[in-house]
Short mmCIF file of C-alpha atoms and ligand atoms in Angstrom, two decimals:
data_model
loop_
_atom_site.label_atom_id
_atom_site.label_comp_id
_atom_site.label_asym_id
_atom_site.label_seq_id
_atom_site.Cartn_x
_atom_site.Cartn_y
_atom_site.Cartn_z
CA MET A 1 -76.75 -36.14 -17.75
CA LEU A 2 -77.58 -39.59 -18.74
CA ALA A 3 -75.41 -41.85 -21.00
CA ARG A 4 -75.74 -45.41 -22.58
CA SER A 5 -73.61 -48.22 -23.61
CA SER A 6 -74.59 -51.80 -25.07
CA THR A 7 -73.23 -55.10 -24.05
CA ALA A 8 -74.72 -58.84 -23.32
CA ALA A 9 -74.96 -61.04 -20.25
CA LEU A 10 -74.65 -64.90 -20.20
CA ALA A 11 -77.38 -67.34 -19.42
CA GLY A 12 -76.40 -70.59 -20.13
CA ILE A 13 -74.32 -70.59 -23.33
CA GLU A 14 -76.65 -67.92 -24.71
CA ALA A 15 -75.99 -64.00 -24.21
CA TYR A 16 -78.84 -61.58 -24.13
CA PRO A 17 -78.57 -57.75 -24.61
CA VAL A 18 -78.10 -55.73 -21.54
CA GLN A 19 -78.36 -51.67 -21.71
CA VAL A 20 -76.03 -49.87 -19.50
CA GLU A 21 -77.31 -46.57 -18.00
CA VAL A 22 -75.30 -43.93 -16.35
CA ASP A 23 -77.05 -40.88 -14.70
CA LEU A 24 -75.06 -38.07 -12.71
CA ALA A 25 -77.16 -36.98 -10.19
CA PRO A 26 -76.62 -33.96 -7.56
CA GLY A 27 -75.23 -35.49 -4.22
CA LEU A 28 -72.20 -36.46 -2.68
CA PRO A 29 -69.57 -38.61 -4.97
CA ALA A 30 -70.60 -42.13 -4.99
CA LEU A 31 -71.09 -44.79 -7.32
CA VAL A 32 -74.16 -47.15 -7.11
CA ILE A 33 -74.88 -50.04 -9.53
CA VAL A 34 -78.70 -51.47 -9.58
CA GLY A 35 -80.15 -53.97 -11.71
CA LEU A 36 -79.72 -57.41 -10.14
CA ALA A 37 -76.01 -57.35 -10.27
CA ASP A 38 -74.16 -59.84 -8.30
CA ALA A 39 -70.93 -59.55 -6.07
CA ALA A 40 -68.38 -59.56 -9.03
CA VAL A 41 -70.41 -56.91 -10.83
CA GLN A 42 -70.50 -54.68 -7.73
CA GLU A 43 -66.95 -54.94 -7.31
CA SER A 44 -66.71 -53.16 -10.80
CA ARG A 45 -67.14 -50.02 -9.03
CA GLU A 46 -63.48 -50.05 -7.56
CA ARG A 47 -62.08 -51.19 -10.98
CA VAL A 48 -64.00 -48.94 -13.02
CA ARG A 49 -62.87 -46.02 -10.64
CA SER A 50 -59.03 -47.06 -10.44
CA ALA A 51 -58.97 -47.75 -14.14
CA LEU A 52 -60.57 -44.35 -15.35
CA ARG A 53 -58.09 -42.28 -13.06
CA ASN A 54 -54.88 -44.71 -14.13
CA SER A 55 -56.15 -44.05 -17.78
CA GLY A 56 -56.05 -40.22 -17.28
CA LEU A 57 -60.05 -39.65 -17.18
CA ARG A 58 -61.73 -37.45 -14.58
CA LEU A 59 -64.13 -39.20 -12.36
CA PRO A 60 -67.18 -36.90 -11.90
CA LEU A 61 -67.78 -35.21 -8.67
CA SER A 62 -71.22 -36.40 -8.18
CA ARG A 63 -73.75 -39.04 -7.40
CA VAL A 64 -73.38 -41.63 -10.06
CA ILE A 65 -76.07 -44.28 -10.79
CA VAL A 66 -75.50 -47.19 -13.00
CA SER A 67 -78.42 -49.24 -14.13
CA LEU A 68 -78.19 -52.66 -16.08
CA ALA A 69 -81.41 -53.35 -17.88
CA PRO A 70 -83.45 -55.49 -17.87
CA ALA A 71 -83.50 -55.37 -14.33
CA ASP A 72 -85.28 -58.64 -13.59
CA ARG A 73 -82.48 -60.83 -14.98
CA ARG A 74 -79.22 -61.68 -12.86
CA LYS A 75 -76.09 -60.26 -13.90
CA GLN A 76 -72.77 -61.99 -13.25
CA GLY A 77 -69.10 -61.52 -13.64
CA PRO A 78 -66.77 -58.77 -14.47
CA SER A 79 -67.63 -58.17 -18.00
CA PHE A 80 -69.55 -55.04 -17.44
CA ASP A 81 -66.52 -53.13 -16.46
CA LEU A 82 -65.93 -51.65 -19.87
CA PRO A 83 -69.49 -50.74 -20.89
CA ILE A 84 -69.68 -49.11 -17.55
CA ALA A 85 -66.55 -47.15 -17.65
CA LEU A 86 -67.28 -45.90 -21.36
CA ALA A 87 -70.72 -44.96 -20.41
CA LEU A 88 -69.35 -43.15 -17.53
CA ALA A 89 -66.96 -41.32 -19.88
CA CYS A 90 -69.65 -40.31 -21.98
CA ALA A 91 -72.06 -39.07 -19.07
CA SER A 92 -69.03 -36.62 -17.92
CA GLY A 93 -68.41 -35.45 -21.26
CA GLN A 94 -65.04 -36.91 -21.95
CA LEU A 95 -66.67 -38.99 -25.02
CA GLU A 96 -69.10 -37.88 -27.47
CA PRO A 97 -72.37 -40.03 -27.03
CA ALA A 98 -72.44 -40.52 -30.95
CA ARG A 99 -69.25 -42.63 -30.59
CA LEU A 100 -71.11 -45.05 -28.45
CA GLU A 101 -74.03 -45.65 -30.85
CA GLY A 102 -74.69 -48.88 -32.36
CA ILE A 103 -71.35 -50.06 -30.60
CA TRP A 104 -71.42 -53.17 -28.10
CA CYS A 105 -68.57 -53.64 -25.58
CA CYS A 106 -67.61 -56.04 -22.94
CA GLY A 107 -64.48 -56.77 -20.92
CA GLU A 108 -63.00 -56.86 -17.35
CA LEU A 109 -60.80 -54.01 -16.26
CA GLY A 110 -57.55 -53.86 -14.41
CA LEU A 111 -56.83 -51.44 -12.00
CA ASP A 112 -54.28 -49.94 -14.34
CA GLY A 113 -56.79 -49.56 -17.16
CA GLN A 114 -55.74 -52.93 -19.05
CA LEU A 115 -58.62 -55.43 -20.30
CA ARG A 116 -58.45 -58.68 -19.16
CA PRO A 117 -60.23 -61.42 -21.31
CA ILE A 118 -63.70 -62.72 -20.30
CA ARG A 119 -65.67 -65.92 -20.62
CA GLY A 120 -68.36 -66.00 -23.26
CA ALA A 121 -66.98 -63.36 -25.81
CA LEU A 122 -68.29 -65.78 -28.56
CA SER A 123 -71.83 -65.74 -27.18
CA ILE A 124 -71.84 -62.13 -26.64
CA ALA A 125 -70.48 -61.40 -30.22
CA LEU A 126 -73.40 -63.54 -31.47
CA ALA A 127 -75.83 -61.67 -29.76
CA ALA A 128 -74.20 -58.38 -31.06
CA GLN A 129 -74.67 -59.64 -34.49
CA ARG A 130 -78.08 -60.72 -34.17
CA ALA A 131 -78.77 -57.40 -32.75
CA GLY A 132 -77.40 -55.67 -35.76
CA ALA A 133 -74.53 -54.00 -33.72
CA ARG A 134 -72.00 -51.63 -35.62
CA ALA A 135 -69.13 -53.13 -34.11
CA LEU A 136 -68.05 -55.04 -30.86
CA LEU A 137 -65.12 -53.96 -28.62
CA VAL A 138 -63.60 -56.94 -26.91
CA PRO A 139 -60.37 -57.63 -24.72
CA GLN A 140 -57.45 -58.41 -27.26
CA ALA A 141 -57.29 -62.17 -26.22
CA ASN A 142 -61.08 -62.69 -26.92
CA GLY A 143 -60.66 -61.11 -30.35
CA PRO A 144 -60.21 -64.46 -32.40
CA GLU A 145 -63.24 -66.21 -30.85
CA ALA A 146 -65.44 -62.87 -31.44
CA ARG A 147 -64.20 -62.99 -35.05
CA LEU A 148 -65.67 -66.41 -35.90
CA ILE A 149 -69.05 -64.38 -36.07
CA SER A 150 -69.44 -63.59 -39.76
CA GLY A 151 -71.15 -59.91 -40.24
CA LEU A 152 -69.77 -58.27 -37.42
CA GLU A 153 -66.97 -55.87 -37.15
CA VAL A 154 -64.76 -56.92 -34.28
CA ARG A 155 -62.27 -54.48 -32.59
CA PRO A 156 -59.94 -56.15 -30.09
CA VAL A 157 -58.47 -53.48 -27.67
CA SER A 158 -55.96 -54.20 -24.71
CA SER A 159 -56.95 -51.36 -22.54
CA LEU A 160 -59.32 -48.67 -21.70
CA CYS A 161 -57.22 -45.74 -23.50
CA GLU A 162 -57.31 -48.27 -26.64
CA ALA A 163 -60.95 -48.73 -26.37
CA LEU A 164 -61.41 -44.88 -26.45
CA GLU A 165 -59.43 -44.70 -29.62
CA ALA A 166 -61.16 -47.60 -31.09
CA LEU A 167 -64.28 -45.52 -30.84
CA GLN A 168 -62.98 -42.53 -32.86
CA PRO A 169 -64.46 -42.11 -36.46
CA ASP A 170 -60.86 -42.67 -38.19
CA TYR A 171 -60.23 -45.71 -36.42
CA THR A 172 -59.64 -48.95 -38.71
CA PRO A 173 -59.45 -52.25 -37.15
CA SER A 174 -56.30 -54.39 -37.29
CA PRO A 175 -56.39 -57.02 -40.00
CA LEU A 176 -57.57 -60.56 -39.14
CA GLN A 177 -54.61 -62.47 -38.03
CA PRO A 178 -54.22 -65.74 -40.13
CA SER A 179 -55.59 -68.48 -37.86
CA SER A 180 -52.81 -71.03 -36.94
CA ASP A 181 -53.83 -74.49 -36.40
CA THR A 182 -55.09 -74.42 -33.02
CA PRO A 183 -54.82 -76.91 -30.58
CA GLN A 184 -58.07 -79.02 -29.96
CA PRO A 185 -59.79 -80.35 -26.98
CA THR A 186 -58.85 -83.58 -27.71
CA PRO A 187 -55.73 -85.56 -28.69
CA ILE A 188 -56.27 -87.24 -31.82
CA PRO A 189 -58.39 -90.09 -31.18
CA VAL A 190 -56.71 -93.63 -30.94
CA ASP A 191 -56.90 -95.33 -34.09
CA LEU A 192 -58.82 -98.84 -33.87
CA GLN A 193 -55.67 -100.24 -35.95
CA GLU A 194 -53.70 -99.87 -32.90
CA ILE A 195 -56.12 -102.11 -30.86
CA GLN A 196 -55.15 -105.68 -30.88
CA GLY A 197 -57.89 -108.44 -30.18
CA GLN A 198 -61.10 -107.45 -28.41
CA ALA A 199 -63.45 -108.23 -31.11
CA HIS A 200 -66.48 -108.16 -28.76
CA GLY A 201 -65.43 -104.81 -27.60
CA ARG A 202 -64.81 -103.36 -31.02
CA ARG A 203 -68.04 -104.44 -32.12
CA ALA A 204 -69.72 -102.81 -29.19
CA LEU A 205 -68.02 -99.66 -29.94
CA GLU A 206 -69.16 -99.85 -33.45
CA ILE A 207 -72.63 -100.35 -32.37
CA ALA A 208 -72.39 -97.54 -29.84
CA ALA A 209 -70.98 -94.98 -32.48
CA ALA A 210 -73.66 -95.89 -35.10
CA GLY A 211 -76.69 -95.65 -32.81
CA GLY A 212 -75.53 -92.99 -30.32
CA HIS A 213 -75.80 -95.81 -27.58
CA HIS A 214 -74.02 -95.32 -24.16
CA LEU A 215 -71.30 -97.99 -23.35
CA LEU A 216 -70.08 -99.75 -20.13
CA LEU A 217 -66.62 -101.62 -20.48
CA VAL A 218 -66.14 -104.16 -17.41
CA GLY A 219 -62.60 -105.88 -17.28
CA PRO A 220 -59.38 -106.45 -15.35
CA PRO A 221 -56.75 -103.64 -15.32
CA GLY A 222 -54.82 -103.35 -18.65
CA CYS A 223 -57.21 -105.15 -20.87
CA GLY A 224 -57.57 -102.03 -23.24
CA LYS A 225 -60.71 -100.31 -21.67
CA THR A 226 -59.32 -96.59 -22.16
CA LEU A 227 -57.84 -97.45 -25.40
CA LEU A 228 -61.37 -98.41 -26.79
CA ALA A 229 -62.86 -95.42 -25.19
CA GLN A 230 -60.39 -93.03 -26.78
CA SER A 231 -60.90 -94.44 -30.18
CA LEU A 232 -64.86 -93.79 -29.97
CA ALA A 233 -64.51 -90.01 -31.06
CA GLY A 234 -62.89 -90.97 -34.12
CA LEU A 235 -65.86 -93.22 -35.32
CA LEU A 236 -68.14 -90.34 -34.92
CA PRO A 237 -69.38 -88.46 -37.98
CA PRO A 238 -67.38 -85.16 -38.74
CA LEU A 239 -68.99 -81.94 -36.82
CA SER A 240 -70.98 -79.67 -38.99
CA PRO A 241 -70.23 -76.08 -38.74
CA PRO A 242 -73.27 -75.28 -36.45
CA GLU A 243 -72.00 -77.94 -34.27
CA GLN A 244 -68.31 -76.56 -34.07
CA LEU A 245 -69.77 -73.17 -33.25
CA GLU A 246 -72.04 -74.69 -30.46
CA ILE A 247 -69.13 -76.43 -29.15
CA THR A 248 -66.73 -73.39 -29.20
CA GLN A 249 -69.50 -71.32 -27.45
CA LEU A 250 -69.47 -73.98 -24.48
CA TYR A 251 -65.61 -73.74 -24.09
CA SER A 252 -65.64 -69.97 -24.36
CA VAL A 253 -68.34 -69.75 -21.55
CA ALA A 254 -66.31 -72.08 -19.54
CA GLY A 255 -63.40 -69.91 -20.01
CA GLU A 256 -61.33 -72.99 -21.77
CA LEU A 257 -61.14 -71.04 -25.16
CA GLU A 258 -58.10 -69.24 -24.43
CA GLN A 259 -55.78 -72.17 -24.16
CA LEU A 260 -57.35 -73.82 -27.57
CA GLY A 261 -57.57 -70.66 -29.73
CA GLY A 262 -60.21 -70.67 -32.45
CA LEU A 263 -63.13 -72.84 -33.60
CA ILE A 264 -63.14 -76.19 -32.12
CA ARG A 265 -63.38 -78.74 -34.98
CA THR A 266 -62.85 -81.97 -33.57
CA ARG A 267 -65.24 -84.24 -31.00
CA PRO A 268 -64.39 -83.48 -27.50
CA PHE A 269 -63.18 -86.31 -25.07
CA ARG A 270 -63.53 -85.57 -21.45
CA SER A 271 -62.52 -88.11 -19.04
CA PRO A 272 -62.99 -86.47 -15.16
CA HIS A 273 -61.40 -88.06 -12.28
CA HIS A 274 -63.75 -90.16 -10.03
CA SER A 275 -62.98 -87.73 -7.03
CA CYS A 276 -64.49 -84.77 -9.18
CA SER A 277 -67.11 -82.97 -7.51
CA SER A 278 -70.97 -82.48 -8.59
CA ALA A 279 -69.96 -78.91 -9.58
CA ALA A 280 -66.86 -80.36 -11.91
CA LEU A 281 -68.81 -83.00 -13.44
CA LEU A 282 -72.21 -80.89 -14.16
CA GLY A 283 -71.19 -77.23 -13.97
CA GLY A 284 -72.82 -74.45 -11.69
CA GLY A 285 -71.15 -72.35 -9.11
CA SER A 286 -71.88 -68.96 -8.02
CA CYS A 287 -70.71 -67.79 -11.61
CA PRO A 288 -72.25 -70.61 -13.68
CA ARG A 289 -70.06 -72.32 -16.15
CA PRO A 290 -70.57 -75.69 -17.92
CA GLY A 291 -69.20 -78.75 -16.31
CA GLU A 292 -67.39 -81.80 -17.81
CA LEU A 293 -70.77 -83.15 -19.02
CA ALA A 294 -71.33 -80.32 -20.93
CA LEU A 295 -67.98 -79.75 -22.17
CA ALA A 296 -68.39 -83.31 -23.87
CA HIS A 297 -71.24 -82.19 -25.82
CA ARG A 298 -71.33 -83.92 -29.22
CA GLY A 299 -68.32 -85.79 -28.12
CA VAL A 300 -67.37 -88.47 -25.62
CA LEU A 301 -67.40 -88.59 -21.84
CA PHE A 302 -65.28 -91.17 -20.16
CA LEU A 303 -65.97 -92.09 -16.77
CA ASP A 304 -63.06 -94.64 -15.75
CA GLU A 305 -63.68 -96.53 -12.32
CA LEU A 306 -67.17 -95.86 -12.54
CA GLY A 307 -67.65 -97.41 -9.10
CA GLU A 308 -65.31 -94.73 -7.54
CA PHE A 309 -67.50 -92.08 -8.52
CA ARG A 310 -69.75 -90.55 -5.85
CA ARG A 311 -73.10 -92.24 -6.03
CA ASP A 312 -74.90 -89.08 -5.67
CA VAL A 313 -72.96 -87.45 -8.50
CA LEU A 314 -73.72 -90.34 -10.94
CA ASN A 315 -77.54 -89.96 -9.88
CA GLN A 316 -77.40 -86.57 -11.16
CA LEU A 317 -76.33 -87.76 -14.52
CA ARG A 318 -79.44 -89.66 -15.07
CA GLN A 319 -81.74 -86.96 -16.26
CA PRO A 320 -79.42 -84.90 -18.62
CA LEU A 321 -78.33 -88.54 -20.22
CA GLU A 322 -82.04 -88.91 -20.95
CA GLN A 323 -82.65 -85.25 -22.19
CA GLY A 324 -79.60 -84.39 -23.91
CA THR A 325 -79.95 -81.08 -21.88
CA LEU A 326 -78.58 -80.06 -18.33
CA ARG A 327 -80.81 -77.87 -16.52
CA LEU A 328 -79.41 -76.06 -13.37
CA SER A 329 -81.47 -73.85 -11.08
CA ARG A 330 -79.41 -71.03 -9.70
CA ALA A 331 -80.60 -68.05 -7.75
CA LYS A 332 -83.63 -66.49 -9.61
CA GLN A 333 -82.52 -68.17 -13.14
CA GLN A 334 -82.80 -71.56 -14.80
CA LEU A 335 -79.74 -72.49 -17.05
CA HIS A 336 -79.39 -74.76 -19.81
CA TYR A 337 -76.28 -76.56 -21.07
CA PRO A 338 -76.58 -78.90 -24.03
CA CYS A 339 -75.06 -82.16 -23.36
CA CYS A 340 -75.54 -85.06 -26.08
CA ILE A 341 -72.93 -86.99 -25.36
CA SER A 342 -71.73 -90.50 -25.97
CA LEU A 343 -71.01 -91.94 -22.39
CA VAL A 344 -68.37 -94.63 -21.87
CA ALA A 345 -68.10 -96.03 -18.76
CA ALA A 346 -65.43 -98.53 -17.45
CA THR A 347 -64.88 -100.55 -14.23
CA ASN A 348 -63.09 -103.53 -12.77
CA PRO A 349 -65.18 -106.46 -12.38
CA CYS A 350 -64.45 -106.46 -8.42
CA PRO A 351 -62.59 -104.66 -5.95
CA CYS A 352 -59.29 -106.59 -6.50
CA GLY A 353 -59.83 -106.51 -10.43
CA TRP A 354 -59.42 -109.88 -11.27
CA TYR A 355 -62.75 -111.60 -11.09
CA GLY A 356 -63.37 -114.00 -13.99
CA ASP A 357 -59.77 -113.78 -15.17
CA PRO A 358 -58.35 -117.02 -16.26
CA GLU A 359 -54.65 -116.43 -14.76
CA HIS A 360 -55.16 -114.33 -11.89
CA ASP A 361 -57.15 -115.41 -8.78
CA CYS A 362 -60.07 -112.99 -7.28
CA SER A 363 -59.37 -112.35 -3.93
CA CYS A 364 -62.69 -110.79 -3.03
CA THR A 365 -65.51 -112.32 -1.14
CA THR A 366 -69.06 -112.85 -2.73
CA SER A 367 -70.29 -110.12 -0.59
CA GLU A 368 -67.68 -107.90 -1.32
CA ARG A 369 -68.34 -108.03 -4.98
CA GLN A 370 -72.16 -107.67 -4.40
CA ARG A 371 -71.31 -104.55 -2.38
CA TYR A 372 -68.98 -103.32 -5.28
CA TRP A 373 -71.76 -103.84 -7.81
CA GLY A 374 -74.21 -102.16 -5.54
CA ARG A 375 -72.31 -99.06 -5.58
CA LEU A 376 -72.48 -98.57 -9.31
CA SER A 377 -75.88 -96.66 -9.46
CA GLY A 378 -78.80 -99.21 -10.83
CA PRO A 379 -80.54 -96.47 -12.47
CA LEU A 380 -77.49 -94.95 -14.17
CA LEU A 381 -76.55 -98.77 -15.59
CA ASP A 382 -80.11 -98.96 -16.83
CA ARG A 383 -79.54 -95.84 -19.20
CA ILE A 384 -76.19 -97.63 -20.46
CA ASP A 385 -77.45 -99.85 -23.36
CA LEU A 386 -74.12 -101.74 -24.14
CA GLN A 387 -72.58 -103.55 -21.35
CA VAL A 388 -69.33 -105.48 -22.24
CA VAL A 389 -67.22 -107.81 -20.26
CA MET A 390 -63.54 -107.76 -21.44
CA GLN A 391 -60.73 -110.13 -20.96
CA ARG A 392 -56.91 -109.39 -21.25
CA VAL A 393 -55.62 -109.92 -24.58
CA PRO A 394 -53.67 -113.20 -24.63
CA ALA A 395 -49.96 -112.63 -25.29
CA GLN A 396 -50.04 -114.70 -28.70
CA VAL A 397 -52.33 -112.11 -29.96
CA LEU A 398 -50.31 -109.14 -28.81
CA ARG A 399 -47.26 -110.84 -30.38
CA GLN A 400 -48.71 -110.40 -33.68
CA GLY A 401 -49.03 -106.75 -33.23
CA TYR A 402 -45.14 -106.29 -33.10
CA SER A 403 -44.35 -108.89 -35.75
CA ALA A 404 -42.75 -107.40 -38.81
CA SER A 405 -43.82 -110.48 -41.03
CA SER A 406 -45.63 -109.76 -44.06
CA ALA A 407 -48.13 -112.51 -42.95
CA ARG A 408 -49.33 -110.09 -40.20
CA ARG A 409 -52.81 -108.76 -40.70
CA PRO A 410 -53.24 -105.50 -39.01
CA PRO A 411 -56.79 -104.94 -36.99
CA GLU A 412 -59.27 -102.88 -38.93
CA SER A 413 -58.63 -99.19 -39.19
CA THR A 414 -61.05 -96.29 -37.67
CA ALA A 415 -61.33 -95.27 -41.44
CA CYS A 416 -62.90 -98.40 -42.45
CA ALA A 417 -65.13 -98.81 -39.57
CA SER A 418 -66.36 -95.40 -40.07
CA GLN A 419 -67.82 -96.03 -43.34
CA ARG A 420 -70.03 -98.91 -42.15
CA ILE A 421 -70.97 -96.32 -39.36
CA GLN A 422 -71.84 -93.64 -41.86
CA GLN A 423 -73.86 -95.85 -43.96
CA ALA A 424 -75.83 -97.00 -40.79
CA ARG A 425 -76.31 -93.63 -39.52
CA LEU A 426 -77.80 -92.63 -42.92
CA ARG A 427 -80.22 -95.35 -42.77
CA MET A 428 -81.31 -94.12 -39.38
CA LYS A 429 -81.65 -90.70 -40.68
CA GLN A 430 -83.87 -91.60 -43.55
CA ARG A 431 -86.41 -93.79 -41.43
CA ASN A 432 -86.49 -91.34 -38.32
CA PRO A 433 -85.24 -87.73 -39.74
CA GLY A 434 -86.36 -86.48 -36.28
CA ALA A 435 -84.65 -88.58 -33.92
CA GLY A 436 -80.77 -88.05 -34.66
CA SER A 437 -79.84 -91.76 -33.70
CA ASN A 438 -81.49 -95.00 -32.70
CA HIS A 439 -80.89 -94.27 -28.88
CA ARG A 440 -83.19 -91.69 -29.00
CA LEU A 441 -85.92 -93.46 -30.39
CA SER A 442 -89.32 -93.61 -28.33
CA ALA A 443 -91.33 -96.77 -27.89
CA ARG A 444 -93.60 -95.35 -30.51
CA ASP A 445 -90.92 -94.76 -33.04
CA LEU A 446 -89.55 -98.44 -32.55
CA ARG A 447 -93.14 -99.64 -33.07
CA ASP A 448 -94.05 -97.54 -36.02
CA THR A 449 -90.66 -97.56 -37.89
CA GLY A 450 -88.41 -100.43 -36.26
CA ALA A 451 -89.41 -103.04 -38.95
CA PHE A 452 -89.27 -105.78 -36.22
CA SER A 453 -90.30 -109.19 -37.89
CA GLN A 454 -92.74 -111.49 -36.01
CA ASP A 455 -90.19 -114.13 -35.32
CA THR A 456 -88.00 -111.21 -33.81
CA LEU A 457 -90.89 -109.98 -31.21
CA ALA A 458 -91.50 -113.57 -30.31
CA LEU A 459 -87.87 -114.04 -29.54
CA TRP A 460 -87.68 -110.84 -27.66
CA GLU A 461 -90.98 -111.66 -25.64
CA GLN A 462 -89.30 -114.86 -24.68
CA VAL A 463 -86.11 -112.99 -23.58
CA MET A 464 -88.21 -110.50 -21.51
CA ALA A 465 -89.90 -113.11 -19.83
CA ALA A 466 -86.81 -115.51 -18.91
CA ARG A 467 -84.94 -112.61 -17.80
CA ALA A 468 -87.43 -110.71 -16.07
CA LEU A 469 -86.57 -107.39 -17.85
CA SER A 470 -88.18 -104.23 -17.37
CA ALA A 471 -90.14 -102.25 -19.85
CA ARG A 472 -87.28 -99.69 -19.98
CA SER A 473 -84.62 -102.61 -20.49
CA GLY A 474 -86.91 -104.15 -23.06
CA GLN A 475 -86.86 -100.86 -25.12
CA ARG A 476 -83.39 -100.39 -24.81
CA LEU A 477 -82.67 -104.04 -26.26
CA LEU A 478 -84.95 -103.29 -29.22
CA SER A 479 -83.18 -99.96 -30.09
CA VAL A 480 -79.70 -101.88 -30.02
CA ALA A 481 -81.03 -104.58 -32.24
CA ARG A 482 -82.32 -101.94 -34.60
CA THR A 483 -78.66 -100.50 -34.71
CA ILE A 484 -77.19 -103.94 -35.25
CA ALA A 485 -79.48 -104.37 -38.12
CA ASP A 486 -78.64 -101.05 -39.76
CA LEU A 487 -74.88 -101.73 -39.18
CA ASN A 488 -75.61 -104.90 -41.25
CA GLY A 489 -77.46 -103.18 -43.99
CA ASP A 490 -80.74 -104.94 -43.13
CA ASP A 491 -84.19 -103.16 -43.63
CA GLN A 492 -86.02 -105.67 -41.26
CA VAL A 493 -84.53 -106.56 -37.75
CA GLY A 494 -84.32 -110.21 -37.75
CA PRO A 495 -84.13 -112.55 -34.56
CA GLN A 496 -80.22 -112.70 -34.83
CA ALA A 497 -79.92 -108.78 -33.95
CA VAL A 498 -82.15 -109.49 -30.91
CA ALA A 499 -79.85 -112.30 -29.89
CA GLU A 500 -76.64 -110.15 -30.56
CA ALA A 501 -78.26 -107.40 -28.70
CA LEU A 502 -78.76 -109.57 -25.80
CA THR A 503 -74.91 -110.18 -25.48
CA TYR A 504 -74.49 -106.58 -24.40
CA ARG A 505 -76.73 -106.78 -21.41
CA SER A 506 -74.95 -108.53 -18.72
CA PHE A 507 -75.88 -106.63 -15.77
CA THR A 508 -79.20 -104.85 -15.81
CA ALA A 509 -82.59 -106.61 -14.89
ZN1 ZN B 1 -61.74 -109.78 -7.01
#
């Protein structure tokens, strides 16, 4: 007897429909799974067998063949347990086939028949809704995320027995739990009002937020690099509902949503440690999942102590930073994770940290400093449009921050700066609706819509020649100048904008 159930498998952050077919054939009792199933899916045999037995269901005394279709795409992970168990119950006459019609299901089974949460339930719910599923059975813990998809009936269940009950005609799904305000992946971004001094760094941060440019902060320990980085997410415009859903999907696929709860509404801020592996930063592994880069999608990736990161790991960042998509090749499949991020990298100016500081002596030799800078991947630096050298804030300026006197003028707040940034972004959008931000403008976009005056281009040409800049660096310079003009509310880019842009290119040729 043949029975079928519907589920989905993950590929990147999307899920595609998978049909589970179970056939009982004459022969010695055995359970065989076919259809490009990986090790975790193969282990499903043992889990399903025990779960059925411990849930009071019979195991058929025949040869059981389980097929996962389409057979040419690799299936990973334990989420097929529930659809296999239900199709098996159906094939052995313990569940009416009509009960599974139009129903999708997913979930990992424990040996006792309890259901464990899976990764990517949100993407599976989306696939079920698109396919016109009547309802979706998910493990209890995945219920809140699956219910983010409107137009799909979600039935959260905690065990195989409950799943069988949820398939009965008289079943009514439990009402939606009022979603409490869930923790978000980021602490609230630091407000610019909390940062004393650092005018140059603040301006660079504003340009980065407006134009989507990447930023490098160079300065001695304690000068406030981390605080500046932490304030960037707050300067970016609020996320649109489709962006919120996309980010939530990434966290669901990474298995990080359970701790966070429902919809992610704030821009992520990720700061991986410099000792992190290539898999942790970029994602992948035998059961592929997004890494820190993709988890920072539409938010900020902060790489503190850039020089301490492994060079080969940094080199792997170059292409995804350029394209906004991370492509991974894993056994027989190509995976894509979106990663449109704002990169903020920070580093000390030298190994001891004090080079250029007016009050401390640098104890490094010239060759030590050169080696240190050599470690910072040249090609990655070339992709960072804004490079800022910071000094420690003088005590006199810091003092003002603690002064209760009414004469104290607090630094400008994030809310104030955000208004300028929104205005600048609006100008960009009107000029280049497709590009998203000035950082993404091609050479052709810059030529056709950049509005550079002849004076500006003459100055730019001089700078290019005097500093022997590469064509790429020259283009980056123009795109930053365009953002500066947008922040200043200028239609045309004047020479001053190029001159200012040049102050943010200290390290690349
Ligand atoms: Zn030093």
